[in-house]
Tab-separated table of C-alpha atoms in Angstrom:
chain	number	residue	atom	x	y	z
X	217	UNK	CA	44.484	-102.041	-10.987
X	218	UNK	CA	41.270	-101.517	-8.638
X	219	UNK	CA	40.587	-98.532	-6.865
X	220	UNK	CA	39.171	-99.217	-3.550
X	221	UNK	CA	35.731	-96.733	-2.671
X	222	UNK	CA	36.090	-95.062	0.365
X	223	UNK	CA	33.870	-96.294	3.309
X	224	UNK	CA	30.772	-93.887	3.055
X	225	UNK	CA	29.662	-92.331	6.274
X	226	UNK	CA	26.409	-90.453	7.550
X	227	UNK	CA	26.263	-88.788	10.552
X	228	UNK	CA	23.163	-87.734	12.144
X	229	UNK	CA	22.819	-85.701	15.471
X	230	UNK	CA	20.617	-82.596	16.196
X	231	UNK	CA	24.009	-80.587	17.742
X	232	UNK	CA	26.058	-79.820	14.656
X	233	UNK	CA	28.715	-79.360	16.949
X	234	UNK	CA	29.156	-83.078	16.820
X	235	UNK	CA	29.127	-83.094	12.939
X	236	UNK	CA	31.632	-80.199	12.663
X	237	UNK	CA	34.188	-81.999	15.343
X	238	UNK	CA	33.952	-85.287	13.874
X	239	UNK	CA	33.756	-84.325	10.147
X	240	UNK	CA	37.431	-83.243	9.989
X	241	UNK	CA	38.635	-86.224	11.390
X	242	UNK	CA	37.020	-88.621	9.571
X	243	UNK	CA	37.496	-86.684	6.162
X	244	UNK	CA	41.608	-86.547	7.562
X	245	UNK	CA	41.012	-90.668	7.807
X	246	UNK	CA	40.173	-91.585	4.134
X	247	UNK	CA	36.586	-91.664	4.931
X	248	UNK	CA	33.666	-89.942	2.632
X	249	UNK	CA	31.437	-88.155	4.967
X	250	UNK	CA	27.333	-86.888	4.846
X	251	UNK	CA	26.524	-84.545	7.908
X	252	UNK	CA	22.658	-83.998	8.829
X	253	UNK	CA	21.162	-82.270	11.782
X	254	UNK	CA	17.860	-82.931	10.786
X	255	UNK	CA	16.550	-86.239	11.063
X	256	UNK	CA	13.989	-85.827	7.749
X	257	UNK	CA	17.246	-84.868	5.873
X	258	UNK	CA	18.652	-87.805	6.564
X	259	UNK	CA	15.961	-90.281	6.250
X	260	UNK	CA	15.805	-88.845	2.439
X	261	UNK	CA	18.918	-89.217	1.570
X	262	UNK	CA	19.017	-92.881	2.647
X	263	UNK	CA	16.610	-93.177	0.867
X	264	UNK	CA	18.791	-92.301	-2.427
X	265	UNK	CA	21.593	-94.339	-1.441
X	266	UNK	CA	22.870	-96.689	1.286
X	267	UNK	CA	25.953	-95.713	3.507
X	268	UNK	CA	28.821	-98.635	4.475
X	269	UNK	CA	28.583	-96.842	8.480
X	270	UNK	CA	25.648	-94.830	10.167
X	271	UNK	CA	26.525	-92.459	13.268
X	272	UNK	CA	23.297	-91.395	14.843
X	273	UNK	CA	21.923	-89.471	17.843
X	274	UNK	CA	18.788	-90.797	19.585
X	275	UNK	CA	17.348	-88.222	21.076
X	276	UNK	CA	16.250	-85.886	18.137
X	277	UNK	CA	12.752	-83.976	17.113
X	278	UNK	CA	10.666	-85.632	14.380
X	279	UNK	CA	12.028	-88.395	13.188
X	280	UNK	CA	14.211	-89.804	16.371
X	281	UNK	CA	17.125	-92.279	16.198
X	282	UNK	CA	15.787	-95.389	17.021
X	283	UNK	CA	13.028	-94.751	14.537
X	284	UNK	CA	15.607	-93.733	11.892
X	285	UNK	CA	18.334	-96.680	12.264
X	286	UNK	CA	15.366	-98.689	12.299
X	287	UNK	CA	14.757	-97.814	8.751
X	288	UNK	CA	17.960	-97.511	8.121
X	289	UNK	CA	18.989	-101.173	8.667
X	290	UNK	CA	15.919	-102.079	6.994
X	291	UNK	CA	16.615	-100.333	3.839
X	292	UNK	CA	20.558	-101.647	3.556
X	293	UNK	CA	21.085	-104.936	6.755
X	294	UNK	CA	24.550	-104.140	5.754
X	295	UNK	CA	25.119	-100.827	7.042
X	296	UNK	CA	26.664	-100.941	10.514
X	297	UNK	CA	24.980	-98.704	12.699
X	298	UNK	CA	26.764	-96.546	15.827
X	299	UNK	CA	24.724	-94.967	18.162
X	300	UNK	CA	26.030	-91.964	20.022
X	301	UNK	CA	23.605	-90.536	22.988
X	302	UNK	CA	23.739	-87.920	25.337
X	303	UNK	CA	20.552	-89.480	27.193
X	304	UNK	CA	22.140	-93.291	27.902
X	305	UNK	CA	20.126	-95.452	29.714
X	306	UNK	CA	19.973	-99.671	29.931
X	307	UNK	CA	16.992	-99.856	27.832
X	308	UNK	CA	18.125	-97.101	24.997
X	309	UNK	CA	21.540	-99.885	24.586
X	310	UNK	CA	19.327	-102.941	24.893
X	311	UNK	CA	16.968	-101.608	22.582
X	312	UNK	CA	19.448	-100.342	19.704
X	313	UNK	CA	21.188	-103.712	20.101
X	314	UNK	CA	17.912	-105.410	19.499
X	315	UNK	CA	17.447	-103.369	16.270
X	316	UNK	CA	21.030	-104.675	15.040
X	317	UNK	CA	23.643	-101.543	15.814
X	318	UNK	CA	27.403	-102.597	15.935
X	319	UNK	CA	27.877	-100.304	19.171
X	320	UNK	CA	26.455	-97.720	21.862
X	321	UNK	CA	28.397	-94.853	22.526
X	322	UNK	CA	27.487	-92.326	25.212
X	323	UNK	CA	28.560	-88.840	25.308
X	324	UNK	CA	30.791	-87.288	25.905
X	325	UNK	CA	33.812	-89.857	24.309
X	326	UNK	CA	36.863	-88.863	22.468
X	327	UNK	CA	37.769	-88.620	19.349
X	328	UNK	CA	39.940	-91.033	19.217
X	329	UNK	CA	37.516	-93.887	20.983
X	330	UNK	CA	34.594	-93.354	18.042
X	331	UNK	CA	37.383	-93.504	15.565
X	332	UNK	CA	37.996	-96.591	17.091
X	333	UNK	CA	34.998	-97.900	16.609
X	334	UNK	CA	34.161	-97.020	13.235
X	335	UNK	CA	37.560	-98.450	12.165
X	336	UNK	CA	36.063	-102.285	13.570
X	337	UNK	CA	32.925	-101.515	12.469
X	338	UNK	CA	34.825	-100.937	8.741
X	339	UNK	CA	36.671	-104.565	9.726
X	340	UNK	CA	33.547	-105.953	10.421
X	341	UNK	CA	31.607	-104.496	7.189
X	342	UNK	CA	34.644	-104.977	4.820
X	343	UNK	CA	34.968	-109.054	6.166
X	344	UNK	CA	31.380	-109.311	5.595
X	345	UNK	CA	31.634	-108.046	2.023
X	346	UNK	CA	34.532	-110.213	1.099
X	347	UNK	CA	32.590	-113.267	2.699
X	348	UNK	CA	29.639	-112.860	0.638
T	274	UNK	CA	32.474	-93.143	27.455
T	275	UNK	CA	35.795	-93.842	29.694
T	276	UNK	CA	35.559	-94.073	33.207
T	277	UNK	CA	38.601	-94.721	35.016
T	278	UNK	CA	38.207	-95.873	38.625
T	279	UNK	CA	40.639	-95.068	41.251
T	280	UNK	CA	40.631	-97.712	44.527
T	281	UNK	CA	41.955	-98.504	47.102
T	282	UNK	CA	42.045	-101.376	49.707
T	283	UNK	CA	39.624	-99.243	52.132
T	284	UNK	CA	35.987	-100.288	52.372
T	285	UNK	CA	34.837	-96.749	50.872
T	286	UNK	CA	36.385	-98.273	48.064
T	287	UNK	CA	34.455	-101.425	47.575
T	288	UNK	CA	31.461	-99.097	48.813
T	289	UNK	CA	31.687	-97.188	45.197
T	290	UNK	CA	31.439	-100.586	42.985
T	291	UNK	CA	27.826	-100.504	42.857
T	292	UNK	CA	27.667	-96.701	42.035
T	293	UNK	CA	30.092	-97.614	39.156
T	294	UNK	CA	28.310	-100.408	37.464
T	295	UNK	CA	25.387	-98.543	37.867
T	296	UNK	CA	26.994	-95.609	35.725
T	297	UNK	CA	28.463	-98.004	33.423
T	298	UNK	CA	25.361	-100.068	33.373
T	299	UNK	CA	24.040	-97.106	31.767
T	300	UNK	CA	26.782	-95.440	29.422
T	301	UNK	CA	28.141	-98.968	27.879
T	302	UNK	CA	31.684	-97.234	29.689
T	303	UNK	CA	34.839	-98.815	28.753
T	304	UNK	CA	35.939	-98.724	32.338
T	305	UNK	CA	39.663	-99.312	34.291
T	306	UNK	CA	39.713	-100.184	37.657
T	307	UNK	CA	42.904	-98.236	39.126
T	308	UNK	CA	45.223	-99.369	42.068
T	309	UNK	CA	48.242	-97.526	43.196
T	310	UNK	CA	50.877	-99.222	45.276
T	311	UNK	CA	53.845	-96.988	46.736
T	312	UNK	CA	56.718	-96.916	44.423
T	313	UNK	CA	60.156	-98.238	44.598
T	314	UNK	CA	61.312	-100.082	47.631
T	315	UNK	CA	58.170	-99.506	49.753
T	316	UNK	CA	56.357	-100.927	47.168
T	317	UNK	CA	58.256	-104.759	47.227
T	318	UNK	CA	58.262	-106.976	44.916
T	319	UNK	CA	54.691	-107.507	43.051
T	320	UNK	CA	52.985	-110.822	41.488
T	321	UNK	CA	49.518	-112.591	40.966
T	322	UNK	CA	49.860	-113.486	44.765
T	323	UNK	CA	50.284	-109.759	46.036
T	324	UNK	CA	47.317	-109.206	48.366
T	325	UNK	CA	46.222	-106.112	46.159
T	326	UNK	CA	45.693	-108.513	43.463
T	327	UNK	CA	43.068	-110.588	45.346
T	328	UNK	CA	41.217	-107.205	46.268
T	329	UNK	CA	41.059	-105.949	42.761
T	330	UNK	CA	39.767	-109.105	41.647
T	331	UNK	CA	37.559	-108.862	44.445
T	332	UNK	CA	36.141	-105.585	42.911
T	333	UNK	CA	36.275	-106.450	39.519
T	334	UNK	CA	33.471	-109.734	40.472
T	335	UNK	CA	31.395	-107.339	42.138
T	336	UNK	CA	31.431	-105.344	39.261
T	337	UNK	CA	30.856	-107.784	36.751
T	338	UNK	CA	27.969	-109.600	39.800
T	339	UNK	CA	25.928	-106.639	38.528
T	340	UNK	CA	25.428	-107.635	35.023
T	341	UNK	CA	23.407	-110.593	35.208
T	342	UNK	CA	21.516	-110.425	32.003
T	343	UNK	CA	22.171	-111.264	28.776
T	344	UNK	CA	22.579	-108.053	27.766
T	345	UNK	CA	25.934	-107.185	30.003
T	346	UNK	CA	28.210	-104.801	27.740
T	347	UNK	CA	31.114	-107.266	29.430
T	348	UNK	CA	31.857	-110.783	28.589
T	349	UNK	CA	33.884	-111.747	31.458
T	350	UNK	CA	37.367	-113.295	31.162
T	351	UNK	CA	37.611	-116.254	32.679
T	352	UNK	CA	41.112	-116.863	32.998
T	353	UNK	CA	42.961	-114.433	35.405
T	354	UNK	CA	46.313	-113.659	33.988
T	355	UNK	CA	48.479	-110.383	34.489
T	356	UNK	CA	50.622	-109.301	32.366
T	357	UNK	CA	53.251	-106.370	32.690
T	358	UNK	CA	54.303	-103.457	30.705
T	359	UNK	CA	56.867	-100.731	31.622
T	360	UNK	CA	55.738	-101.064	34.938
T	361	UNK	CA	52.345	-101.193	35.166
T	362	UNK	CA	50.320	-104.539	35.586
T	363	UNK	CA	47.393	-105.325	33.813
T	364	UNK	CA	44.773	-107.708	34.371
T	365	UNK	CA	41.923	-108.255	31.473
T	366	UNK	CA	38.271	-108.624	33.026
T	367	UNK	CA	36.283	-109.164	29.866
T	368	UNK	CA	37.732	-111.225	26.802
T	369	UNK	CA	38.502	-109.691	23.009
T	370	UNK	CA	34.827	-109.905	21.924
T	371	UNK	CA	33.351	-108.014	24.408
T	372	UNK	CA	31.536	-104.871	23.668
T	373	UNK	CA	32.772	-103.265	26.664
T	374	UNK	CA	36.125	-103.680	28.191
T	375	UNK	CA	37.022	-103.636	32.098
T	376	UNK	CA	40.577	-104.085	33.201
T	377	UNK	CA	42.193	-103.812	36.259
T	378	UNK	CA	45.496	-102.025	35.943
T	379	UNK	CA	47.894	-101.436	38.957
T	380	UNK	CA	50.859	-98.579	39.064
T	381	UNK	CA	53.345	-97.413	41.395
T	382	UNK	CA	54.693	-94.408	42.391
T	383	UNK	CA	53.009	-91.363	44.390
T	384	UNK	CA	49.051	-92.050	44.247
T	385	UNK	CA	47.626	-88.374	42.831
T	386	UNK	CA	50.201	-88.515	39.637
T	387	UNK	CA	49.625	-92.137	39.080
T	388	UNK	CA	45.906	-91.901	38.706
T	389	UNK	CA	45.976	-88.769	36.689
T	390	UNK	CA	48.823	-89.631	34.113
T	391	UNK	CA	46.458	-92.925	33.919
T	392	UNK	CA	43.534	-90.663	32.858
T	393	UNK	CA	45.650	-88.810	29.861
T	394	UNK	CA	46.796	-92.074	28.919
T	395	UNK	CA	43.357	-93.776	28.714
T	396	UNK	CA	41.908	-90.641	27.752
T	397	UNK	CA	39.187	-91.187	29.893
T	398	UNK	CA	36.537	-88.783	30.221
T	399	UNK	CA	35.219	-89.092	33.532
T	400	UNK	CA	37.716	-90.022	37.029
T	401	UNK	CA	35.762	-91.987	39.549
T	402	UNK	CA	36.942	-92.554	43.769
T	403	UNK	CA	35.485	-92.590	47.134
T	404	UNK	CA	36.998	-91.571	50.088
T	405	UNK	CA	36.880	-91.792	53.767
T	406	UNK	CA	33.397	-89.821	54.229
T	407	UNK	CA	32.334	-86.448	55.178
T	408	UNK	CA	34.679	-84.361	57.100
T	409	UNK	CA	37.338	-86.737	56.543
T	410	UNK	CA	37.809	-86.948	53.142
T	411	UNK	CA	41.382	-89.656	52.926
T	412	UNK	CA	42.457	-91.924	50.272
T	413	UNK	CA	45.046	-94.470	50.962
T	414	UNK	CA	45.860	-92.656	53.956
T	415	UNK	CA	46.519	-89.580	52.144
T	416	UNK	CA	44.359	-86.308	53.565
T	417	UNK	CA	44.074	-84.394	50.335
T	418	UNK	CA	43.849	-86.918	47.727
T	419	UNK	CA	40.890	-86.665	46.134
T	420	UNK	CA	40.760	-82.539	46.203
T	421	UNK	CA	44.212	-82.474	44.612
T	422	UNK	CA	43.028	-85.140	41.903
T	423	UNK	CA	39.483	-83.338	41.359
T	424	UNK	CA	41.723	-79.858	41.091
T	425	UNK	CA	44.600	-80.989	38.556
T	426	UNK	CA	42.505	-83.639	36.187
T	427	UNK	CA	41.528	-82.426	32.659
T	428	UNK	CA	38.995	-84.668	32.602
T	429	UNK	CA	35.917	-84.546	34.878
T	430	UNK	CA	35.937	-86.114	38.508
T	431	UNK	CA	33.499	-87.630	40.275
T	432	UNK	CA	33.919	-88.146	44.462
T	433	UNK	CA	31.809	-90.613	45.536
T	434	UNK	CA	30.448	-90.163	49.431
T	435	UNK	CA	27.667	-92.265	49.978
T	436	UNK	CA	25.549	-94.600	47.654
T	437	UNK	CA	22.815	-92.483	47.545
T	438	UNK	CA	20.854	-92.028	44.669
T	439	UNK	CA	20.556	-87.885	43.726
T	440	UNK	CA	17.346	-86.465	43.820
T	441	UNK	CA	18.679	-82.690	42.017
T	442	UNK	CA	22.096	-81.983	40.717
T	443	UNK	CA	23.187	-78.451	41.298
T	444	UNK	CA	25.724	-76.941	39.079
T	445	UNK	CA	27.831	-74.250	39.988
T	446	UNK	CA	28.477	-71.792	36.919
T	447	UNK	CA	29.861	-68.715	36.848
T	448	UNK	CA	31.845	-68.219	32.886
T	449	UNK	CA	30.539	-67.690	29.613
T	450	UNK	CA	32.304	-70.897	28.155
T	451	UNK	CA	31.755	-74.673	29.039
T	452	UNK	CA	32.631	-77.653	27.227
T	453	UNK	CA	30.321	-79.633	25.401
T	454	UNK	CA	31.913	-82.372	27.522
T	455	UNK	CA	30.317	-80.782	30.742
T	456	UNK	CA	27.195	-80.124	29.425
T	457	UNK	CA	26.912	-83.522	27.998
T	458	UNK	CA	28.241	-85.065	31.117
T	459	UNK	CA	25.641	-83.074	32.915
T	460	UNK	CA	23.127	-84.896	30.690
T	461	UNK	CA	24.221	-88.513	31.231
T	462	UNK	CA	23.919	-87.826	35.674
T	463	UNK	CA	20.481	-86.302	35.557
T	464	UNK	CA	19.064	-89.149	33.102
T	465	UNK	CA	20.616	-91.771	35.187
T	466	UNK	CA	19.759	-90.362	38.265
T	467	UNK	CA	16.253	-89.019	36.824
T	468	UNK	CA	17.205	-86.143	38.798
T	469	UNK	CA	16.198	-82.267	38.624
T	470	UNK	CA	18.680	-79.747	37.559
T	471	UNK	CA	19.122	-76.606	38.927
T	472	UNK	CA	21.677	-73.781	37.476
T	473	UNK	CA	23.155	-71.943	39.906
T	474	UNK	CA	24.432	-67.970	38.388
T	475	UNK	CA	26.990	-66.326	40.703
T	476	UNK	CA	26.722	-62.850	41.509
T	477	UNK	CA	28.710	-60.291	42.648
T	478	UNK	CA	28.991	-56.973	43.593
T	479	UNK	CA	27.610	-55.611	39.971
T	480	UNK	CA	25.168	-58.323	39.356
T	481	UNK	CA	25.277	-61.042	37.103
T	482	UNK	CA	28.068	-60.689	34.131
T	483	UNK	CA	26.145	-59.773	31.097
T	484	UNK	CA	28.009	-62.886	28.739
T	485	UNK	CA	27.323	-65.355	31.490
T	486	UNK	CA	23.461	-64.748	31.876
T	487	UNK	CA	23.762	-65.160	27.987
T	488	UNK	CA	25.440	-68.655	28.324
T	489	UNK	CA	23.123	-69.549	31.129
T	490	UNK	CA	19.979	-68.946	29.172
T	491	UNK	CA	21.286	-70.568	26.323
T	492	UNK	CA	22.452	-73.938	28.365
T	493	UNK	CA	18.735	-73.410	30.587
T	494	UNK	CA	16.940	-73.761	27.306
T	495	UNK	CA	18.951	-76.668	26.334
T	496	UNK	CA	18.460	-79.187	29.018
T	497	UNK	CA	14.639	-77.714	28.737
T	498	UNK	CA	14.289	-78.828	25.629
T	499	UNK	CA	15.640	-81.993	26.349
T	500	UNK	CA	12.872	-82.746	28.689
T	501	UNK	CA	15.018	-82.193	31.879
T	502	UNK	CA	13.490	-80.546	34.471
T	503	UNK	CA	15.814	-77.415	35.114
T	504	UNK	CA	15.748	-74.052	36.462
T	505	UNK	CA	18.317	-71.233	37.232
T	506	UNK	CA	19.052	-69.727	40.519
T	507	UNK	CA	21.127	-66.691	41.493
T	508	UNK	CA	23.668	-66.808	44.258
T	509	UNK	CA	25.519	-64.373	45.604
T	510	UNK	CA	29.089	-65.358	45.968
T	511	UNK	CA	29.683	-64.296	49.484
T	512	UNK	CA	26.588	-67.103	50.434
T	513	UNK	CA	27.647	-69.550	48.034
T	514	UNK	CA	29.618	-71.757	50.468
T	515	UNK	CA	27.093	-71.870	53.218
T	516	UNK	CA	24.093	-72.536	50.011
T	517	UNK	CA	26.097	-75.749	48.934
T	518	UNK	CA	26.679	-76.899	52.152
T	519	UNK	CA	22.307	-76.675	52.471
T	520	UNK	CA	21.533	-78.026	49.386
T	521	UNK	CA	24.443	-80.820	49.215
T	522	UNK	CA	22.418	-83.597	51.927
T	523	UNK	CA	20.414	-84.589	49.178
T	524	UNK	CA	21.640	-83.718	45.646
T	525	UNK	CA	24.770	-83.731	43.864
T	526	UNK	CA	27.007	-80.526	43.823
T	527	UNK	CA	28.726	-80.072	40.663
T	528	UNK	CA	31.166	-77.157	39.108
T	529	UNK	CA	31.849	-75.878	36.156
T	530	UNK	CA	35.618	-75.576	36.425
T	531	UNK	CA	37.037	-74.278	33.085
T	532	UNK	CA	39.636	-72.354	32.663
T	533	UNK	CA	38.138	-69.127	33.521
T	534	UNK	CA	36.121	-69.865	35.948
T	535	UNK	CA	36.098	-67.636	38.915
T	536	UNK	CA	35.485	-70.807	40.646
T	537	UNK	CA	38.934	-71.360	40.903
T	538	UNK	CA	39.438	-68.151	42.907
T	539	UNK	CA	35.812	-68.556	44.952
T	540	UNK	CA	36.618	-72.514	45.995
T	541	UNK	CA	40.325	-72.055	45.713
T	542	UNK	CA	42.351	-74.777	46.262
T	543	UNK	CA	41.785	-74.966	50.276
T	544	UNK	CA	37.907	-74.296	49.505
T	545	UNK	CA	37.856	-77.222	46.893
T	546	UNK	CA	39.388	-79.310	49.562
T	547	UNK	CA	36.837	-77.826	52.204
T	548	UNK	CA	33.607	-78.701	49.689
T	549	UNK	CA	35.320	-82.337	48.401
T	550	UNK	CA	35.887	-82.768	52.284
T	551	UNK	CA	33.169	-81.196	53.979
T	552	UNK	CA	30.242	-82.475	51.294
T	553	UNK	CA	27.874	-85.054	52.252
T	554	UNK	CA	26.612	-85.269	48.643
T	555	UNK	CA	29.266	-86.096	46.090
T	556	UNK	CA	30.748	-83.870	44.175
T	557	UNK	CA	31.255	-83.635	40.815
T	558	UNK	CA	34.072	-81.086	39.231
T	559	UNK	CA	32.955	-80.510	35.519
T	560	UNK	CA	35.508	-80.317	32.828
């Protein structure tokens, strides 16, 4: 008998409002979940281990989103990437699709539509797997 | 983001397409494009051929005209087909692998219910319609359309007046609590717009309440350090009518309407009507 792993998940955003709403949820879902608020946090614990699905702000000090998903994908091509932004424009989507993410969310959203998402972006990372 | 857009067959209506796309251009919104027809036997019978059809279909290609690039969050369905479910009709705009859906979706039944039993069901986080203007503020013939659907939503509304580009958005806030929906909303229309934000505090009689000057400096330093340019003014309440009518030619009135919000009392349901009707700006109700 195999177990399946739970899909690992890090969320990064500066509000920890975000974390603490989402967190819940996710756990309630099956998922295993890593909150950070601070951007250097995260970036070190990538740096330990790779994560199946990335939630990230943009707008952050230090470190800022694009910089860290950026690194992010480069460390592990097969994380799927969600960016979340209370600061949408045109050219913060075009440029996070450029760097690879599987979607742009703006705030605010509902629950239920970034559950949505990370559940395709699970399809999509879970097809990928068993195609390799 | 979900932005559900209510429309009509008026030209106010078509007139809001561009300030949509624009929004969505922006937020990568999942977006529905609303129609209400009158329900039961005023309604007749209903197909691809029904005149609304050709209008919505009409909008939804001057939506879609707006994404030119290659980057367009909507791949757009070719093939028109409707389909029909309990009622409402449906009408994909982009196909299955598009990273943002539009759909057209048509109800019946009495116009205010319609579009906000739409918004619970889509869960949509922001309700989008023009009207008839300034002073005259109809949709679909009814007078009080948009104030009762700005009033009643849970979600936040957004009345659409004139294609005019905000140059300040001015928030009305007068309680201790808002939703990190509002404030976040708030965010997304002074990026887009690259507009200045100013706070407006409500006074009365004994000043400003103690827990809201609290919540006001705490959201001020916020959207400060978020790089948006934004200060607080005070307002008495007695002058705060006349003040929004000044400032409202060229920014965007918006208000914080919670739960306990005095502003339910100070722009009770006729003054709602009066500022949604009256406005030149457009006015956004914050939820």
């Amino acid at each position: 008998m195999t177990i399946e792993q739970k899909t690992s998940i890090l969320i990064l955003d500066d509000e920890p409002i975000v974390s603490k709403r989402l967190k819940p949820s996710l756990d309630k879902n099956g998922y295993e979940v890593e909150t950070f608020v601070r951007s250097v946090d995260a970036l070190s614990r990538i740096r330990e281990r790779d994560f199946d699905i990335i939630i990230t702000d943009l707008k952050m000090e230090g470190v800022n989103g694009m910089e860290f998903l950026t690194e992010a994908k480069r460390r592990s091509p097969s994380t799927e990437v969600i960016v979340i932004t209370g600061f949408a424009t045109m050219e913060t989507a075009k440029q996070s699709f450029s760097k690879g993410v599987f979607d742009f969310l703006a705030k605010p959203f509902k629950l239920g539509e970034i559950l949505e998402v990370i559940r395709k972006a699970d399809i999509k990372r879970k097809e990928k797997v068993a195609a390799a | 983001m979900r932005i559900l857009v209510a429309l009509d067959e008026h030209s106010y209506s078509a007139g809001i397409i561009n300030s949509v796309a624009r929004l969505a251009a922006n937020t990568w919104a999942d977006v529905t494009l609303l129609g209400v027809r009158p329900g039961g036997a005023a309604g007749g019978t209903f197909s691809m051929n029904h005149p609304l059809v050709n209008t919505f279909l009409g909008y939804k290609d001057d939506f879609l005209g707006q994404f030119a690039d290659s980057y367009s969050p909507y791949t757009r369905q070719e093939q028109v087909a409707i389909g029909e479910n309990n009622g409402i009709w449906e009408i994909p705009g982009t196909t299955d692998n598009s990273r943002k859906e539009l759909k057209i979706r048509i109800r019946s039944g009495n116009p205010d219910r319609e579009i906000l039993e739409e918004a619970r069901l889509t869960e949509s986080d922001l309700i989008v319609l023009g009207c008839s203007g300034a002073g005259d503020c109809q949709w679909q013939g009814l007078l009080n359309l948009p104030e009762k659907v700005a009033k009643d939503a849970s979600c936040s509304v957004m009345v659409i007046k004139e294609e005019r580009i905000p140059k300040k958005i001015i928030c009305c806030m007068d309680q201790p609590s808002v939703t990190q929906a509002s404030v976040e909303m708030i965010n997304q229309i002074v990026t887009i717009n690259e507009a200045d934000l100013e706070i407006i505090g409500l006074t009365g009689p004994k000043g400003l309440k103690e827990e809201v000057e609290r919540q006001m400096d705490g959201i001020l330093r916020y959207y400060m350090a978020q790089q948006i340019n934004a200060w607080v003014k005070l307002v008495d309440m007695g002058a705060l009518e006349e003040y929004v009518a000044q400032v409202s030619r060229d920014g965007m009135i918006a208000l914080w309407m919670g739960k306990k919000s005095m502003l339910q009392k100070i722009f009770n349901r006729d003054l709602v009507g009066k500022l949604v009707t009256q406005a030149h700006s457009s006015v956004l109700i914050l939820r």
